[in-house]
PDB file of C-alpha atoms in Angstrom:
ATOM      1  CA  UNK A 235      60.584 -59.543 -17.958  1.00  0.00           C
ATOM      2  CA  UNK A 236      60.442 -62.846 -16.788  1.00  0.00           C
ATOM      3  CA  UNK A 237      62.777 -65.770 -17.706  1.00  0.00           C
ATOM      4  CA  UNK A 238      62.367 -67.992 -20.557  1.00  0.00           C
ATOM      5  CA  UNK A 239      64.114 -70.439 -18.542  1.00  0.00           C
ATOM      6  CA  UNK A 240      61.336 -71.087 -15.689  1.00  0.00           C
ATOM      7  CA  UNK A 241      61.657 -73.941 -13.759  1.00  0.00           C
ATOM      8  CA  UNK A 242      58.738 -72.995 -11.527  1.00  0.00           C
ATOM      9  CA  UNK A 243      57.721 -75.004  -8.134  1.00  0.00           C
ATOM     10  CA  UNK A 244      60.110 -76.869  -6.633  1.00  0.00           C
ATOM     11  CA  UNK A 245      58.384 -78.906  -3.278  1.00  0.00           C
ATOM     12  CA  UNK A 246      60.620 -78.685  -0.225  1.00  0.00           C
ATOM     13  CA  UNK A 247      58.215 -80.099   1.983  1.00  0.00           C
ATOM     14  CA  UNK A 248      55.285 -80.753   4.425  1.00  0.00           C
ATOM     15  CA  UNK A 249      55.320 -78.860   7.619  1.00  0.00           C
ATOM     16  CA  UNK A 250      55.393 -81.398  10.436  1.00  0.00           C
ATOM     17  CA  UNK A 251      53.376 -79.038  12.673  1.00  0.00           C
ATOM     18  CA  UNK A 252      50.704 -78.549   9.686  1.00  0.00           C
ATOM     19  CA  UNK A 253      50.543 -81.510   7.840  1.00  0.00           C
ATOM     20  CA  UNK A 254      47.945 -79.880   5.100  1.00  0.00           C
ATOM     21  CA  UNK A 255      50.627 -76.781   5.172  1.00  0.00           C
ATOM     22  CA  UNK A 256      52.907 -77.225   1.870  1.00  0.00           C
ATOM     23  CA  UNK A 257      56.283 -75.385   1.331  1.00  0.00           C
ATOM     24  CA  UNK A 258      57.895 -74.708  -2.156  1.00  0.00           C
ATOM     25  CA  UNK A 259      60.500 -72.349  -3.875  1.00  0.00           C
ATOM     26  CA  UNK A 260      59.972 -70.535  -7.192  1.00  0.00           C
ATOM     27  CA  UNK A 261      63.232 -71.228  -9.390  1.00  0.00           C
ATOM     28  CA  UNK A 262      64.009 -69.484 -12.450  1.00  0.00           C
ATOM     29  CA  UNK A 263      67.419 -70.350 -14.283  1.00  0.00           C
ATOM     30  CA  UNK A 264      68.261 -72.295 -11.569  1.00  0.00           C
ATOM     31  CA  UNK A 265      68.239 -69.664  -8.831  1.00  0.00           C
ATOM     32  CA  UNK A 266      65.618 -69.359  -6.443  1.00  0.00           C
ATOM     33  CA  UNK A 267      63.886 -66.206  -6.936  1.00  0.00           C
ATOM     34  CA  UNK A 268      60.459 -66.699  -4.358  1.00  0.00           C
ATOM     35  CA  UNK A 269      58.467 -68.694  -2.026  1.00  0.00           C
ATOM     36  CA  UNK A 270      55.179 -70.261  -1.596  1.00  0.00           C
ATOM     37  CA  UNK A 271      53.223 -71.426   1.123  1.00  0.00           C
ATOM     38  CA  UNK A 272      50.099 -73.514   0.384  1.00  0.00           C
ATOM     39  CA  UNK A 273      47.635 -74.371   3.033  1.00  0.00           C
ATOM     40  CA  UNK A 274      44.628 -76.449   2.180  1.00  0.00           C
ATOM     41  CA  UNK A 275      43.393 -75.314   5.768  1.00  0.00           C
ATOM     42  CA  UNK A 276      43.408 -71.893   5.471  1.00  0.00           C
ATOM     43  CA  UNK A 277      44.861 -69.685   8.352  1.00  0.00           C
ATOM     44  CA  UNK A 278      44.377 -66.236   9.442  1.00  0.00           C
ATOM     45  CA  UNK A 279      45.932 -63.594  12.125  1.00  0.00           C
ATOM     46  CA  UNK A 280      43.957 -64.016  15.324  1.00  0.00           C
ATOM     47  CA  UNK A 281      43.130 -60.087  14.664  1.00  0.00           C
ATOM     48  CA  UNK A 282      41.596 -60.457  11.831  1.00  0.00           C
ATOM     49  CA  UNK A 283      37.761 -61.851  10.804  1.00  0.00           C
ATOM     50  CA  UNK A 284      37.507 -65.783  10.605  1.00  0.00           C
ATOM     51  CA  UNK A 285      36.700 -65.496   6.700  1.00  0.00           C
ATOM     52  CA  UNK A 286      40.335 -63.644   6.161  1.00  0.00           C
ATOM     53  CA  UNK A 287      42.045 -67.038   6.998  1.00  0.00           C
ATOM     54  CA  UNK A 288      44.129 -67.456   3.749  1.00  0.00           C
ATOM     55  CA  UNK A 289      45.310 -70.160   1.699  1.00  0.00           C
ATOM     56  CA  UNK A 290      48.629 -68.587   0.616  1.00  0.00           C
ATOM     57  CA  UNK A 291      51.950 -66.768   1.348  1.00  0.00           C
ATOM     58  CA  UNK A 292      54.033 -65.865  -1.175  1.00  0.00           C
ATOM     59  CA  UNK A 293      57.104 -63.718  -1.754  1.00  0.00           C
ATOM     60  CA  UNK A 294      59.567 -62.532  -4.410  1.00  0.00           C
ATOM     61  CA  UNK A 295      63.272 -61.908  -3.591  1.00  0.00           C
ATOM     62  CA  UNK A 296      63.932 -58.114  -3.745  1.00  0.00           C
ATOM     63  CA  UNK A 297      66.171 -58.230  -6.826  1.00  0.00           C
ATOM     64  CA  UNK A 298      63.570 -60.200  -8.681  1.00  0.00           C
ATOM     65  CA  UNK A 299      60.760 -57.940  -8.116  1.00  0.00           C
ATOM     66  CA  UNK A 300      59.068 -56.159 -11.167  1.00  0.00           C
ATOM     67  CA  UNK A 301      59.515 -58.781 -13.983  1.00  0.00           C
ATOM     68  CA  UNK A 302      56.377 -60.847 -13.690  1.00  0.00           C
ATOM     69  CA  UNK A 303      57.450 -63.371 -11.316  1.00  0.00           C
ATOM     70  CA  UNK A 304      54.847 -62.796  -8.558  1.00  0.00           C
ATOM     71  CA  UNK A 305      51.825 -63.297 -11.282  1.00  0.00           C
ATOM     72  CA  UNK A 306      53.260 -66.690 -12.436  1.00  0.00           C
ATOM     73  CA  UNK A 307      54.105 -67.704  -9.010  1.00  0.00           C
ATOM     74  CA  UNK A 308      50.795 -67.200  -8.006  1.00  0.00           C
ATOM     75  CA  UNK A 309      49.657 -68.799 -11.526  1.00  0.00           C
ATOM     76  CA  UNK A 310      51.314 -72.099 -10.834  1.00  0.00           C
ATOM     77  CA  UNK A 311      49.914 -72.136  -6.921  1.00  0.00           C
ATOM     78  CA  UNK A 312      46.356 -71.922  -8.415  1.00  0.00           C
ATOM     79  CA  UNK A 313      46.942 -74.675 -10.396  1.00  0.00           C
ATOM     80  CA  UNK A 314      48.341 -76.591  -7.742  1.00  0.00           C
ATOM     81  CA  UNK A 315      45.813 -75.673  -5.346  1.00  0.00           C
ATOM     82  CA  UNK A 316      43.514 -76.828  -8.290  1.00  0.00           C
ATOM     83  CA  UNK A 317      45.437 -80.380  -8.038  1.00  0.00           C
ATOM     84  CA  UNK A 318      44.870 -80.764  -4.421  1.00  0.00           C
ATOM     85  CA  UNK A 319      41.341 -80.344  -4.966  1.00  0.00           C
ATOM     86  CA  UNK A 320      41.028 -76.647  -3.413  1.00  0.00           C
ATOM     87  CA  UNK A 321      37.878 -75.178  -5.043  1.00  0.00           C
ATOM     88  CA  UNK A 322      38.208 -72.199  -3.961  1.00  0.00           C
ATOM     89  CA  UNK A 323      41.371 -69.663  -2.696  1.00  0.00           C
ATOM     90  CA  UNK A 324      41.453 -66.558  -0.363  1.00  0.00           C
ATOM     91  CA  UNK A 325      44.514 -64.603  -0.472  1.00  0.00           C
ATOM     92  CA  UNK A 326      44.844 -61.757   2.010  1.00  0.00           C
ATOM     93  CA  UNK A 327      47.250 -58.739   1.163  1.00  0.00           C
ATOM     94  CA  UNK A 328      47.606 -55.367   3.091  1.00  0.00           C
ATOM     95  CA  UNK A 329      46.413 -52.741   1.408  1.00  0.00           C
ATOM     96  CA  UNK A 330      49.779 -50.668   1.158  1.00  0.00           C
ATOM     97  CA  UNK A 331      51.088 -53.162  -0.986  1.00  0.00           C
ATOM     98  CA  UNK A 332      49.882 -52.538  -4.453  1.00  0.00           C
ATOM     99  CA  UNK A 333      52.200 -54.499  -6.970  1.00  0.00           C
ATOM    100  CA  UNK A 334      50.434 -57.639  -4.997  1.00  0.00           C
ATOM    101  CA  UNK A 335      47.278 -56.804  -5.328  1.00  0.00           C
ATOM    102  CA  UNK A 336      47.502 -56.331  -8.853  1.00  0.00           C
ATOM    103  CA  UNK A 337      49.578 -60.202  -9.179  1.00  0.00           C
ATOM    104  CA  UNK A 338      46.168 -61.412  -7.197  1.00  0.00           C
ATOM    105  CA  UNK A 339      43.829 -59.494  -9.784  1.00  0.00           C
ATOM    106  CA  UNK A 340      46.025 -60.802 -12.853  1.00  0.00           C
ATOM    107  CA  UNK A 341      45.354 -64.388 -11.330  1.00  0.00           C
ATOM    108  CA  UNK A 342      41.625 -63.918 -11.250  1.00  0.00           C
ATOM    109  CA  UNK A 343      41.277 -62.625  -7.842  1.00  0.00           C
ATOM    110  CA  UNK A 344      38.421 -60.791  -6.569  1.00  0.00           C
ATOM    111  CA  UNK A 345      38.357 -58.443  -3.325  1.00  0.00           C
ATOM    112  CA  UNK A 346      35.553 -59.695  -1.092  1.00  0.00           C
ATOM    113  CA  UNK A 347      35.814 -57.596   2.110  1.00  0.00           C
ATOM    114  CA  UNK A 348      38.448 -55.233   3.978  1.00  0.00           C
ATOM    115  CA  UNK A 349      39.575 -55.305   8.099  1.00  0.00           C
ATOM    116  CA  UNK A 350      41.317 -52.941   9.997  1.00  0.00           C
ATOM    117  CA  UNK A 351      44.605 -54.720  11.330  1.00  0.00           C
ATOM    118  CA  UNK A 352      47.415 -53.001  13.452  1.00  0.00           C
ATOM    119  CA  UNK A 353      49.548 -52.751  10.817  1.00  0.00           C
ATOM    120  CA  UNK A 354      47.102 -51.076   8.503  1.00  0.00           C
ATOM    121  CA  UNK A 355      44.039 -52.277   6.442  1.00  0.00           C
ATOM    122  CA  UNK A 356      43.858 -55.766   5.157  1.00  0.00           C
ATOM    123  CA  UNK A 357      42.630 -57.131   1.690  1.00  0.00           C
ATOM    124  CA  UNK A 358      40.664 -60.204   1.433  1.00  0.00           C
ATOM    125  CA  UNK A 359      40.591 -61.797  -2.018  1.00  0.00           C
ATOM    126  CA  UNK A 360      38.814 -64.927  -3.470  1.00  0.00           C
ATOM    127  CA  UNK A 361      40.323 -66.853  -6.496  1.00  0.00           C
ATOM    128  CA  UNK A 362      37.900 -69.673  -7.885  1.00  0.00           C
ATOM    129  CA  UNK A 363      38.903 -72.390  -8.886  1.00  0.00           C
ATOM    130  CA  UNK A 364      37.189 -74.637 -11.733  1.00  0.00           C
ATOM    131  CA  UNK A 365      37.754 -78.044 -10.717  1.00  0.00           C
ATOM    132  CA  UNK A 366      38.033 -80.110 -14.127  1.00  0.00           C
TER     133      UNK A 366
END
């Protein structure tokens, strides 16, 4: 179960290569437990379709997996993709990987299309985002 003692985003910084490319670590009792990558520009693997280029990267440290981290990891980058004035979010998964495809649905995400990759077949989800 996850902490009660959530410290959530912490910025680390702006990549000087990708200026619209933000970098932060998830921190929960003051250890960091995962990563996020948020790109107002979205990027995508040169084999895959244009409309896969995704927003996000995200990860959870192996020993932190399975206690509800990756859903409120991904909760928090909505709402700062929200802040930056995002409207909308596509978050591409492979296929394989189940446990984050059900953290994307829990955060409102909706599969819009499938590719073929090397590695295996690619998920493309969208995430709206209500601008208030």
């Amino acid at each position: 179960m996850i902490s009660n003692n959530l410290d959530g985003l912490v910025f680390l910084r702006t990549l000087p290569t990708m200026p619209t490319t933000r970098e932060y670590n998830f921190v929960a009792d003051g250890k960091v437990v995962g990563f996020l990558q948020l790109r107002q520009i979205p990027s995508a693997a040169k084999n895959l379709p244009k409309h896969f280029a995704s927003h996000i990267y995200y990860e959870i440290i192996p020993e932190a997996r399975g206690m509800g981290y990756g859903t409120e990891l991904l909760s928090l980058a909505v709402k700062e993709a929200r802040a930056l004035g995002i409207r909308e979010l596509v978050v591409t998964v492979d296929e394989s990987n189940i446990t984050s495809c059900r953290v994307i649905e829990k955060n409102n995400g909706e599969l819009f299309d499938k590719a073929e990759s090397p590695e295996g077949m690619v998920l493309a989800y969208r995430i709206p985002l209500l601008l208030e």
